[in-house]
PDB file of C-alpha atoms in Angstrom:
ATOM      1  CA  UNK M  25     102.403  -8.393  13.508  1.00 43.00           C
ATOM      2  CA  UNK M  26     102.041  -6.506  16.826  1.00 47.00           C
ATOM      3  CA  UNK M  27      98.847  -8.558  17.764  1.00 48.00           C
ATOM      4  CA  UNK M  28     100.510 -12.140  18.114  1.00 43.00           C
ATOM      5  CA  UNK M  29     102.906 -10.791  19.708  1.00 45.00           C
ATOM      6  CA  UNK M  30     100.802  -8.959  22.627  1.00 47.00           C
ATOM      7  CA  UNK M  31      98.788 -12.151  23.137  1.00 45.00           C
ATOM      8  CA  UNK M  32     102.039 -13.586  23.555  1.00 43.00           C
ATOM      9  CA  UNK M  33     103.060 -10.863  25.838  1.00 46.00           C
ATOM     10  CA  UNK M  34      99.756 -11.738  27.988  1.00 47.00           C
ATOM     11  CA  UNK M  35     101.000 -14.857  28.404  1.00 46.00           C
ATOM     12  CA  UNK M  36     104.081 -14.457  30.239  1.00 50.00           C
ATOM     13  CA  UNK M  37     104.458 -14.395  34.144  1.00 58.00           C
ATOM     14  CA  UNK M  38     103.720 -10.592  35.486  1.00 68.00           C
ATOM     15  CA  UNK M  39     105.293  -8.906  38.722  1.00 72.00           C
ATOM     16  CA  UNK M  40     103.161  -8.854  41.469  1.00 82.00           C
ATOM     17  CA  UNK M  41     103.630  -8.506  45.351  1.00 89.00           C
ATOM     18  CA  UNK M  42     102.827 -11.434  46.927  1.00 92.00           C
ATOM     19  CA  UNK M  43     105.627 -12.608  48.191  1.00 94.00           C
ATOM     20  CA  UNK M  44     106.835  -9.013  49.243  1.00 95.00           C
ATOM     21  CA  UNK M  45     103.726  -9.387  51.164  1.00 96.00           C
ATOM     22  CA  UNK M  46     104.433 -12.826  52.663  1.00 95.00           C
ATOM     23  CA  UNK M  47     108.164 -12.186  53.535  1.00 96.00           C
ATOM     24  CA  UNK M  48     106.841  -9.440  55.755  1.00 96.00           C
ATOM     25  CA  UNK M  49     104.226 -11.548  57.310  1.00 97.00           C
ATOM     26  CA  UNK M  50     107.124 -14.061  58.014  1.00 95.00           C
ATOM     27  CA  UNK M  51     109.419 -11.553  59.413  1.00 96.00           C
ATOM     28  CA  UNK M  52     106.544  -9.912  62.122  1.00 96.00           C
ATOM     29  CA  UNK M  53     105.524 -12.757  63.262  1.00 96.00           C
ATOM     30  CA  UNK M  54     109.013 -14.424  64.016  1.00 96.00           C
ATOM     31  CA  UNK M  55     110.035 -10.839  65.682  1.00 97.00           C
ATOM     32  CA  UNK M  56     106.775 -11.011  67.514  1.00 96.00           C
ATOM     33  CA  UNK M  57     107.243 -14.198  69.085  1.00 95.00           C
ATOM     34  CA  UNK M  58     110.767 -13.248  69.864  1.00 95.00           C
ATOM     35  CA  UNK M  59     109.931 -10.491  71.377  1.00 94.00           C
ATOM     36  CA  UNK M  60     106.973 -11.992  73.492  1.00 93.00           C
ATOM     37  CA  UNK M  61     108.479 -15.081  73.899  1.00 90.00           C
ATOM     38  CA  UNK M  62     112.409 -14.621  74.799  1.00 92.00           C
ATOM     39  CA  UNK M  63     112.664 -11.309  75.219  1.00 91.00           C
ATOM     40  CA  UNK M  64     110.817 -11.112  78.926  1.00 88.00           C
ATOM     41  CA  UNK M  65     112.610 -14.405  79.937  1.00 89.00           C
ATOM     42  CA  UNK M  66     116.157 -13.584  78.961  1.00 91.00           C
ATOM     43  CA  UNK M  67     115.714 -10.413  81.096  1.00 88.00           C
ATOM     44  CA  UNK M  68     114.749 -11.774  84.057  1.00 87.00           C
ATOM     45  CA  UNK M  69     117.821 -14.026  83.233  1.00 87.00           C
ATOM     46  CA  UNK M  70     120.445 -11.270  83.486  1.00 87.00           C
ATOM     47  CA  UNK M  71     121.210 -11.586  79.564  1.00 90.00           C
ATOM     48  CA  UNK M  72     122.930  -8.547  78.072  1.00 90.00           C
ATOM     49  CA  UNK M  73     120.207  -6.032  77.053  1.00 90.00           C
ATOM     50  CA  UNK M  74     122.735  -5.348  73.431  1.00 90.00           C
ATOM     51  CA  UNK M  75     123.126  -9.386  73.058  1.00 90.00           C
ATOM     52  CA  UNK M  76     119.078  -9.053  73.224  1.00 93.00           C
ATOM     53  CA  UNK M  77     119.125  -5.888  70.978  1.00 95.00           C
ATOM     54  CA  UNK M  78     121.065  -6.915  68.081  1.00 96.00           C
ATOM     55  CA  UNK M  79     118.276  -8.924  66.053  1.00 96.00           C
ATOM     56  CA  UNK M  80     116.376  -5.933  66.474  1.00 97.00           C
ATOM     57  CA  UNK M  81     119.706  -3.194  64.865  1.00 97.00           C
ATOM     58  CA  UNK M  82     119.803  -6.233  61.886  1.00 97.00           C
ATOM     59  CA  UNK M  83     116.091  -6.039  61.082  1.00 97.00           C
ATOM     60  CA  UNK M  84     116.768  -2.244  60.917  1.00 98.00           C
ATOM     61  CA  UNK M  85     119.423  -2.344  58.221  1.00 98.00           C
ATOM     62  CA  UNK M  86     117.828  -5.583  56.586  1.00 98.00           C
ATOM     63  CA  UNK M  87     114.487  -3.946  55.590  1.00 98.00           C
ATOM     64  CA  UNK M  88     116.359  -1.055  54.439  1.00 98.00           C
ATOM     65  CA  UNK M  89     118.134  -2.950  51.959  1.00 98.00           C
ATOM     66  CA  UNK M  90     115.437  -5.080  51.288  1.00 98.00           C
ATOM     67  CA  UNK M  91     113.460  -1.750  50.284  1.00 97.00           C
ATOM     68  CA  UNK M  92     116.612  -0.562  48.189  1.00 97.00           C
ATOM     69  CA  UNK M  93     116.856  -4.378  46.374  1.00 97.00           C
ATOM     70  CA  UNK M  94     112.940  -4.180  45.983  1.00 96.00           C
ATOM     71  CA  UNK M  95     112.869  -0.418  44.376  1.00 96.00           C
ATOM     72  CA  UNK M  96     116.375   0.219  42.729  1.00 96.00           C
ATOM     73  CA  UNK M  97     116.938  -0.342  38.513  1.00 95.00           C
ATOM     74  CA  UNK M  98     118.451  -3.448  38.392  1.00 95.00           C
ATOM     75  CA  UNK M  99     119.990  -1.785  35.072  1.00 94.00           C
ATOM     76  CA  UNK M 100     117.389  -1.737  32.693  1.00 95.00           C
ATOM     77  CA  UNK M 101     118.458  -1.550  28.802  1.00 95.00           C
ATOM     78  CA  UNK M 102     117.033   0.703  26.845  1.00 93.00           C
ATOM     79  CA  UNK M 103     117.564   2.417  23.222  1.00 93.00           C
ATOM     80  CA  UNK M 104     119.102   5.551  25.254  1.00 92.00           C
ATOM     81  CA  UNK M 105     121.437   3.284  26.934  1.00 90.00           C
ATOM     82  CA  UNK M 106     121.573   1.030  24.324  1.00 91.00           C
ATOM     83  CA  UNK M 107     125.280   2.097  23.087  1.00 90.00           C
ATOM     84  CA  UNK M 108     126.527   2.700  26.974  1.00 89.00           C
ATOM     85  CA  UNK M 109     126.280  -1.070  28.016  1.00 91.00           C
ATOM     86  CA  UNK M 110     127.368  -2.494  24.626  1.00 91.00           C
ATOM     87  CA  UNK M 111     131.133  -1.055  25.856  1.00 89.00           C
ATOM     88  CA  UNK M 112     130.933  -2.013  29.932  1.00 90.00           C
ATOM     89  CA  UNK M 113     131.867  -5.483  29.122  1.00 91.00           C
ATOM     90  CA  UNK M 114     133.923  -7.593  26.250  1.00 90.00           C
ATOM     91  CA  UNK M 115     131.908 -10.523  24.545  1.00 90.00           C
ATOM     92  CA  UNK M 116     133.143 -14.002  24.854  1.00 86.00           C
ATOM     93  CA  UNK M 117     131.461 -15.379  21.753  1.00 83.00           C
ATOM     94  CA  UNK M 118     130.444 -18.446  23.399  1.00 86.00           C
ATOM     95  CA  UNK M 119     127.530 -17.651  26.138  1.00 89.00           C
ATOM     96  CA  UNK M 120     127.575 -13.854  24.814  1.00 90.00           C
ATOM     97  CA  UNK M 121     127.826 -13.192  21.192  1.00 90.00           C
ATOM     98  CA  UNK M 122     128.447  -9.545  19.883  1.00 89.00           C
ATOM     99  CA  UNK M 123     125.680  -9.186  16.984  1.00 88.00           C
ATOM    100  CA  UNK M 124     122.720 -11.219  19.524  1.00 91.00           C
ATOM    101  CA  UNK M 125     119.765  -9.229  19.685  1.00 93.00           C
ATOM    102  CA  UNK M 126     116.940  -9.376  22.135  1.00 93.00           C
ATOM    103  CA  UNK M 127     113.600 -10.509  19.958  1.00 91.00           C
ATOM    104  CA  UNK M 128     110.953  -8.863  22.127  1.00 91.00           C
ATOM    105  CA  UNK M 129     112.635  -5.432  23.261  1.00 92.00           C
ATOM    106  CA  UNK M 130     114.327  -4.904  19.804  1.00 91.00           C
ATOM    107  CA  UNK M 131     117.860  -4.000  21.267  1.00 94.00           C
ATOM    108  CA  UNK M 132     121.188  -5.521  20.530  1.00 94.00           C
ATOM    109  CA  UNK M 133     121.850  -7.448  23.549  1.00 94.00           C
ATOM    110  CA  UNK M 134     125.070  -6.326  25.658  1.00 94.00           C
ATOM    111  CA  UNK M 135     127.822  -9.239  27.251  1.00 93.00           C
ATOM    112  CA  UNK M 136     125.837 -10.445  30.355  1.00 94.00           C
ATOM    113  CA  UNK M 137     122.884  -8.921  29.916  1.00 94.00           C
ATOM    114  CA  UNK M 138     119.544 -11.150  29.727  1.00 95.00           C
ATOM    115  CA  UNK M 139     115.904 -10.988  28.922  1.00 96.00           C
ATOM    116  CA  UNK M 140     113.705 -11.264  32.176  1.00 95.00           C
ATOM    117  CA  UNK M 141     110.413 -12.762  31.049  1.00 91.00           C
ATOM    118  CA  UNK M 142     108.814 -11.443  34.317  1.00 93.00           C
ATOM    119  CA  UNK M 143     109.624  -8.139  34.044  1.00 92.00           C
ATOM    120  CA  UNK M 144     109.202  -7.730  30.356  1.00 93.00           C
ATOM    121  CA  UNK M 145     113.174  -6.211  29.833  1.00 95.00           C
ATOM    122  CA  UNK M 146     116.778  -6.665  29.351  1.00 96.00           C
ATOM    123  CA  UNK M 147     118.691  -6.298  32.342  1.00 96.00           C
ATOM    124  CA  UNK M 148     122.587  -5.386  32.283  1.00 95.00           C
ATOM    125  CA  UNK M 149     124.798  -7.972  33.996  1.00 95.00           C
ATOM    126  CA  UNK M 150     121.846  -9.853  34.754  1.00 96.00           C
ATOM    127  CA  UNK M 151     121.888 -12.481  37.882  1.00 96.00           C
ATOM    128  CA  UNK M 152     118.252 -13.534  38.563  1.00 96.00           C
ATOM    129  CA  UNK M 153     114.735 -12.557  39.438  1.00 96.00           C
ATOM    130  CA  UNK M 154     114.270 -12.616  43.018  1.00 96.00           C
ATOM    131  CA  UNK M 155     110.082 -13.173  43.875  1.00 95.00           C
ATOM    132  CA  UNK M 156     110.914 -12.101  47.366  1.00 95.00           C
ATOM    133  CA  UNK M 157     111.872  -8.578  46.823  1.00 96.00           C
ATOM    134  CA  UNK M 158     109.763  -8.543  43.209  1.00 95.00           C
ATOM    135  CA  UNK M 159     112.589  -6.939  41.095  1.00 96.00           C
ATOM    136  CA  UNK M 160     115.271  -8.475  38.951  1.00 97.00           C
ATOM    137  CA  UNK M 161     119.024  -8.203  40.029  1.00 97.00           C
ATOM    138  CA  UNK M 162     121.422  -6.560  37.878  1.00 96.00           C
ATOM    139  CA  UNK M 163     124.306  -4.365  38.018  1.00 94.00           C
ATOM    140  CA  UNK M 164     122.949  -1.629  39.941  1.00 95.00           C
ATOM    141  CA  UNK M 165     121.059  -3.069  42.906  1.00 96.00           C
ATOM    142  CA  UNK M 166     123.390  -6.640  43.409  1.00 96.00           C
ATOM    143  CA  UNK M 167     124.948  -4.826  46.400  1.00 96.00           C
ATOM    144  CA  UNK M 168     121.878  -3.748  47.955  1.00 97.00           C
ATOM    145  CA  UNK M 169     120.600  -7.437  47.633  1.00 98.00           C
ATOM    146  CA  UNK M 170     123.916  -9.121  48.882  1.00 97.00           C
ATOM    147  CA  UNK M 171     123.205  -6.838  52.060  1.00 97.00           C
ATOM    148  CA  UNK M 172     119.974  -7.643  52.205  1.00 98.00           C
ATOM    149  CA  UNK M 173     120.515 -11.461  52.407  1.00 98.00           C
ATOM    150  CA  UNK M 174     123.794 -11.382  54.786  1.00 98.00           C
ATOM    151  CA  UNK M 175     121.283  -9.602  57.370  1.00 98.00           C
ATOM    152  CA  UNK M 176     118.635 -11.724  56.944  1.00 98.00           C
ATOM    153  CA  UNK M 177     120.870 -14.501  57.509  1.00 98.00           C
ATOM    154  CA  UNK M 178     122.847 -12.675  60.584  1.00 98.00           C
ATOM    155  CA  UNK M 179     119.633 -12.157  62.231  1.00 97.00           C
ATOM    156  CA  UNK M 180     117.907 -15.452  62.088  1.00 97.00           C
ATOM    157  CA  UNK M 181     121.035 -17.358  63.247  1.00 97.00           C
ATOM    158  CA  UNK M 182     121.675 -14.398  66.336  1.00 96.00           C
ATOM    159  CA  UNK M 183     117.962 -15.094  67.310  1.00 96.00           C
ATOM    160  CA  UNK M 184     119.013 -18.782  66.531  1.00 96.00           C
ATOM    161  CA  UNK M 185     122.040 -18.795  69.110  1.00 96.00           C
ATOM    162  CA  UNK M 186     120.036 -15.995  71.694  1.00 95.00           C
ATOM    163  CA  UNK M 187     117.316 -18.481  71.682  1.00 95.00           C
ATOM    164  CA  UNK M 188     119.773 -21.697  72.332  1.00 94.00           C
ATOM    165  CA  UNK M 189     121.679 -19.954  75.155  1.00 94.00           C
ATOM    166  CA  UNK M 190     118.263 -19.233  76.820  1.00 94.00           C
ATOM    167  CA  UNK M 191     117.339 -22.768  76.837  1.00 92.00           C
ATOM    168  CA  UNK M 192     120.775 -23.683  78.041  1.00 90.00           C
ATOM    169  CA  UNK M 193     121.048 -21.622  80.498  1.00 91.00           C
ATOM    170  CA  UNK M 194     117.785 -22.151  81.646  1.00 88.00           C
ATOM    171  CA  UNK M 195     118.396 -26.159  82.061  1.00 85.00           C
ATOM    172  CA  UNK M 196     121.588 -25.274  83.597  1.00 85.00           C
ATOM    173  CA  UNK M 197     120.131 -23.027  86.469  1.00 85.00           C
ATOM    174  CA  UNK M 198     117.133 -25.691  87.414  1.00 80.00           C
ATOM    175  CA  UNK M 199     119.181 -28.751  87.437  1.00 73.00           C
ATOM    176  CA  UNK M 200     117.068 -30.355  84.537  1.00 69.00           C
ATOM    177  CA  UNK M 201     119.858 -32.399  83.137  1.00 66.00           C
ATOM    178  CA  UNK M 202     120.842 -33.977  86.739  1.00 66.00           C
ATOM    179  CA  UNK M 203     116.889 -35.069  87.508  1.00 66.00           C
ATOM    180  CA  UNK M 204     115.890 -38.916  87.202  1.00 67.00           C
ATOM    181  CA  UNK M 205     112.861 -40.089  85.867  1.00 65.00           C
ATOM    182  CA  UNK M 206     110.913 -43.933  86.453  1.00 65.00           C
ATOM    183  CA  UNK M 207     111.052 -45.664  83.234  1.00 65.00           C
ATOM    184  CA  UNK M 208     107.998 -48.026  82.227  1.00 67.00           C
ATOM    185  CA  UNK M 209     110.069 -50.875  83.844  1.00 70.00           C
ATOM    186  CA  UNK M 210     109.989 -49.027  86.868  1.00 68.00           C
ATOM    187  CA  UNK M 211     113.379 -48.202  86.812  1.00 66.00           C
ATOM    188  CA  UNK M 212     115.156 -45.020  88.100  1.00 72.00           C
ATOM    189  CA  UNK M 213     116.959 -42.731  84.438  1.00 70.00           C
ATOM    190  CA  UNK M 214     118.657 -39.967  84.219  1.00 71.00           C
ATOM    191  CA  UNK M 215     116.906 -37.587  81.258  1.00 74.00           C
ATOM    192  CA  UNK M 216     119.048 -38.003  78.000  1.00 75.00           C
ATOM    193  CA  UNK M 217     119.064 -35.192  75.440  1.00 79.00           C
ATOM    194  CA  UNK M 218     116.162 -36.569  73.245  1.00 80.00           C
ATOM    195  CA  UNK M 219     113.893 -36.248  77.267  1.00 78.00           C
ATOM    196  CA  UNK M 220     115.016 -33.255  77.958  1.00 85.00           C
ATOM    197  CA  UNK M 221     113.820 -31.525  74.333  1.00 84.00           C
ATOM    198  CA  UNK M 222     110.221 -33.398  74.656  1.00 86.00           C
ATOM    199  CA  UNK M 223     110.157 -31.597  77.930  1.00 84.00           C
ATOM    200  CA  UNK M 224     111.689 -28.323  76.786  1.00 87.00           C
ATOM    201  CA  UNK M 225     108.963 -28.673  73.780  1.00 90.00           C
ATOM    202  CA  UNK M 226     105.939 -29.379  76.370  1.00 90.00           C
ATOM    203  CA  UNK M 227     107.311 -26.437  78.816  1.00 90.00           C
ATOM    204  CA  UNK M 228     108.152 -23.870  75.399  1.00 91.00           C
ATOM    205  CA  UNK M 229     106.401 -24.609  72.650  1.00 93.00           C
ATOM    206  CA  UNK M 230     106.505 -21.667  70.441  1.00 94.00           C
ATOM    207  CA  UNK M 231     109.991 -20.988  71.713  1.00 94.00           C
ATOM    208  CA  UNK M 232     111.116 -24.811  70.485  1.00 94.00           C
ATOM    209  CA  UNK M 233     109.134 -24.312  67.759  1.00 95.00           C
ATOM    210  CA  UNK M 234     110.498 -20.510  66.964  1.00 95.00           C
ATOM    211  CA  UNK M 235     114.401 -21.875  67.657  1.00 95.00           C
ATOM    212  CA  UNK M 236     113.463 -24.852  65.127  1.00 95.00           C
ATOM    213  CA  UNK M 237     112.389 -22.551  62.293  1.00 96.00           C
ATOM    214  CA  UNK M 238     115.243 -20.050  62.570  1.00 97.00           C
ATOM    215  CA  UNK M 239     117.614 -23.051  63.182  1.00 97.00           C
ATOM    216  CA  UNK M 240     116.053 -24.282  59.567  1.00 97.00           C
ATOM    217  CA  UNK M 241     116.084 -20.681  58.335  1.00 97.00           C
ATOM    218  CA  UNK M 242     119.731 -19.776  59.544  1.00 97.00           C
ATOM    219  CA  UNK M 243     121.006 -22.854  57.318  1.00 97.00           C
ATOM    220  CA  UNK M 244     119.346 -22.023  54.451  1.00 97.00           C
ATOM    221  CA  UNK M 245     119.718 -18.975  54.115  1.00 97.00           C
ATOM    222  CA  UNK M 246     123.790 -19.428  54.802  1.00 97.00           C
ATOM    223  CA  UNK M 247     123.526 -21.864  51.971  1.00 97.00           C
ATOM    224  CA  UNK M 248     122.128 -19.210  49.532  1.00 97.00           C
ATOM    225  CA  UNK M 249     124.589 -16.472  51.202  1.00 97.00           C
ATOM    226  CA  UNK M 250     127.791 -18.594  50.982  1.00 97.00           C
ATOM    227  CA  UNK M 251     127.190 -19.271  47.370  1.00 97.00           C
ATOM    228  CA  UNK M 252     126.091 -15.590  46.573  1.00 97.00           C
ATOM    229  CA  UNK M 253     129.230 -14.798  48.101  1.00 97.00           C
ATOM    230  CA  UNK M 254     131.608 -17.014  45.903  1.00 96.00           C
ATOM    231  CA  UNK M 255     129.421 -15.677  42.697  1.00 96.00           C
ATOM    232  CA  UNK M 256     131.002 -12.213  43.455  1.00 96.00           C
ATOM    233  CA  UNK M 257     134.460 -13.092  44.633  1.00 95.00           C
ATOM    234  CA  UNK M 258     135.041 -14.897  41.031  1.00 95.00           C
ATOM    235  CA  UNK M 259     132.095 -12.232  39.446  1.00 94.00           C
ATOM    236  CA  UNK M 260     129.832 -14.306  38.040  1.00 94.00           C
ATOM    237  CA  UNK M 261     126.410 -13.875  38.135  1.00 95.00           C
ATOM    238  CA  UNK M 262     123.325 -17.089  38.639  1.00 95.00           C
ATOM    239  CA  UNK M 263     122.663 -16.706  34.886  1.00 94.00           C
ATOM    240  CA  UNK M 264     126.107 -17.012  33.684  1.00 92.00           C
ATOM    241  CA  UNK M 265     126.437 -20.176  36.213  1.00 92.00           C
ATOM    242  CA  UNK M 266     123.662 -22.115  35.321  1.00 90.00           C
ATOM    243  CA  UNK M 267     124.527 -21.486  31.422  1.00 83.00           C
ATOM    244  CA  UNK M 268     128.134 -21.907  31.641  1.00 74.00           C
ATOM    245  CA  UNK M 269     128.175 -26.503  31.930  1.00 60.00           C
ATOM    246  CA  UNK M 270     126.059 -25.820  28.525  1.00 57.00           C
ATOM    247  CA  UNK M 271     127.002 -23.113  27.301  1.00 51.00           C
ATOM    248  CA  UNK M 272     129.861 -24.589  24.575  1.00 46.00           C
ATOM    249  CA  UNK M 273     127.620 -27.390  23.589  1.00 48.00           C
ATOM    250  CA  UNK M 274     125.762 -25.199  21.321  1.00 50.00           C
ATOM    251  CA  UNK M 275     129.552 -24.950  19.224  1.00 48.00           C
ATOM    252  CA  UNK M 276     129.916 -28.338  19.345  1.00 51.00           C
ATOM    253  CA  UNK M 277     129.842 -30.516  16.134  1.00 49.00           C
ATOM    254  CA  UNK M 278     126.536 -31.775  15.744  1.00 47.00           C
ATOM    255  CA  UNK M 279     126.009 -35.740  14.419  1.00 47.00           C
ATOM    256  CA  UNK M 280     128.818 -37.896  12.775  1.00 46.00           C
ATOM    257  CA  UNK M 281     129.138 -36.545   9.741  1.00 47.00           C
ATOM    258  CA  UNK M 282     129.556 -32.954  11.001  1.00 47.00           C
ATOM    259  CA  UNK M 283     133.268 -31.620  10.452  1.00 50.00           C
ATOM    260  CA  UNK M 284     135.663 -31.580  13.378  1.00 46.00           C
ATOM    261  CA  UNK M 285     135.849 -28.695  14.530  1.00 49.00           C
ATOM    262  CA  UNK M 286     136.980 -27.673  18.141  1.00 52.00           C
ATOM    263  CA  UNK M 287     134.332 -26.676  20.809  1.00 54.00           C
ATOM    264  CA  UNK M 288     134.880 -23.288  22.119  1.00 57.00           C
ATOM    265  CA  UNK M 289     134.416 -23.256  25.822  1.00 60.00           C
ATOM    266  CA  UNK M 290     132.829 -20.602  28.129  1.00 65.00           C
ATOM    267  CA  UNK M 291     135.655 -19.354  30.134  1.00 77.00           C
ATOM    268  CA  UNK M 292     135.212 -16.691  32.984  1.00 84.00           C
ATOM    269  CA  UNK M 293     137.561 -13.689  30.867  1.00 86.00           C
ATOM    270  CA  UNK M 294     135.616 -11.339  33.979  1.00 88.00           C
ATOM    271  CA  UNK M 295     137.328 -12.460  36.889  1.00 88.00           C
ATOM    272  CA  UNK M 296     140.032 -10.050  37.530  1.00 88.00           C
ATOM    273  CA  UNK M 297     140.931 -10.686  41.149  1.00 91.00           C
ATOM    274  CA  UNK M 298     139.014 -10.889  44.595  1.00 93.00           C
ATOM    275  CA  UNK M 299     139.501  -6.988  45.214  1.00 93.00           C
ATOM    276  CA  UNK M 300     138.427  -5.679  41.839  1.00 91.00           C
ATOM    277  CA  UNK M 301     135.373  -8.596  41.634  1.00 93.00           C
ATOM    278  CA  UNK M 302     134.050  -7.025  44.620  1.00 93.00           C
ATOM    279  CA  UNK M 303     134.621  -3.391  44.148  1.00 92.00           C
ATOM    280  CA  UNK M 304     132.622  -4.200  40.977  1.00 91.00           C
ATOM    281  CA  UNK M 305     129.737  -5.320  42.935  1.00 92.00           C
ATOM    282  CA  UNK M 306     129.863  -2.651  45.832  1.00 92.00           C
ATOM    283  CA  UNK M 307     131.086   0.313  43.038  1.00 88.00           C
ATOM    284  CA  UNK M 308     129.001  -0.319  40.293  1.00 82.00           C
ATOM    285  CA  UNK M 309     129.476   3.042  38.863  1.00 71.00           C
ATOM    286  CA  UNK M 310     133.397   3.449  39.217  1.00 60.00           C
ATOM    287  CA  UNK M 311     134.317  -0.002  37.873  1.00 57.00           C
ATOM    288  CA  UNK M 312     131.988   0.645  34.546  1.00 60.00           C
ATOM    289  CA  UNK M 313     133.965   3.868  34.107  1.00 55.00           C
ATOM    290  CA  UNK M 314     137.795   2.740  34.266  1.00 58.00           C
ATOM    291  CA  UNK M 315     136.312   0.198  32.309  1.00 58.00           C
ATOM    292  CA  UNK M 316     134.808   2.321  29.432  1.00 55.00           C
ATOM    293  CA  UNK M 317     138.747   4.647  29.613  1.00 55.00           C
ATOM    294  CA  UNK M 318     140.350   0.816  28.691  1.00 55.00           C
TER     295      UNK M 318
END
């Protein structure tokens, strides 16, 4: 019995670093042109020197949560804990059922808890696995993670704006919007905005190019943020999102000769307002233990 099911094991996605690797790449070379590239000019500009400083304070506190999201227990079930998670949260009997049990670790499965495939275990309040910092993210390391990506977006969209105001400023101070150019009729223009970025882009490449990719960056990774953000204020996690549209059809009747009998429908019963959601995010440990004295 145990061989089929380690060939089967074998088959299943593993952990592996890459893309630790690659976000790091990413991040040193955008800081390098930054600091090659705008750095020098926005100096000899007159910018202020903790305007120019503050991508640098965010990568600071960004890689140290990145390192905390990459290294931390996302909340890992095991037999020891086994009984301890089975009482953090109630089951809804629709997405969570009380008697479910994981097939591959063997464990009964606690409300909100799922199965990560990649990392071969259950993980409490389970949201998703993240490739980029190589971990899963559960109860215990969804604050470190929600840091992680509000500083990654803060400082792509601060080089994003320090970047813009540079280019401004610097078509401001040489008159670059008031020159004329002599069209292919001949004709005396004055440079429109699409002329004056082919210019900029001739004159700057890699800083056009560098403002382009954090522009990209900055909106993307909002995106992600904004709707990380409205997953804890209403405490839900990814999992329980995606699942929740489909969740009741599994209750519902199945065919025309099935009986009628009323779908139950996932409802959110762990919502308990904006405050508590959040404290339940960013005091992990607290909320499980008022929770355990109900």
């Amino acid at each position: 019995m145990e061989k089929p099911r380690e060939q089967a094991m074998c088959l299943l996605p593993f952990r592996n670093h890459t893309f630790i690797i690659l976000h790091l790449i990413l991040q040193g070379m955008v800081y390098t042109e930054y600091t090659w590239e705008i750095l020098g000019y926005c100096q000899e500009l007159d910018f202020s020197l903790c305007y120019l400083l503050l991508p640098y304070l965010l990568l600071v506190v960004n890689l140290i949560f990145f390192t905390l999201s990459c290294v931390t227990d996302p909340g890992t079930i095991t037999k020891a804990k086994e009984s301890l998670f089975l009482q953090v949260y109630e089951f809804d009997e629709v997405m969570f059922p009380k008697n479910a049990r994981c097939s591959t670790c063997d464990l009964r499965k606690p409300a909100r808890s799922k199965h990560c495939s990649v990392c071969n275990r259950c993980v409490h309040r389970f949201d998703h696995h993240c490739v980029w910092v190589n971990n899963c993210i559960g109860a215990w390391n969804a604050r470190y993670f929600l840091t992680y990506l509000l500083t990654l977006t803060a400082s792509a969209a601060t080089m994003a704006i320090v970047t813009t105001v540079f280019l401004v400023r610097l078509v401001v101070l040489s008159d670059l919007h008031l020159e004329t150019y002599v069209d292919d009729l001949g004709q005396s223009q004055v440079i429109d905005t699409v002329f004056l970025i082919q210019y900029l882009f001739l004159t700057f490449p890699r800083i056009v190019f560098l403002l382009g990719f954090v522009l990209v960056l900055s909106v993307l990774l909002g995106g992600f943020l904004c709707f990380a953000l409205y997953l804890a204020a209403t405490n839900q996690t990814t999992n329980e999102w995606c699942r929740g549209d489909r969740a009741w059809c599994q209750h519902c009747p199945q065919g025309a000769g099935a009986p009628s009998v009323e779908p139950r429908v996932h409802r959110n019963i762990h919502s308990h307002g904006l405050w508590s959601n959040l404290r339940e995010i960013f005091l992990p440990a607290a909320a499980h233990y008022e929770r355990k004295k109900k």
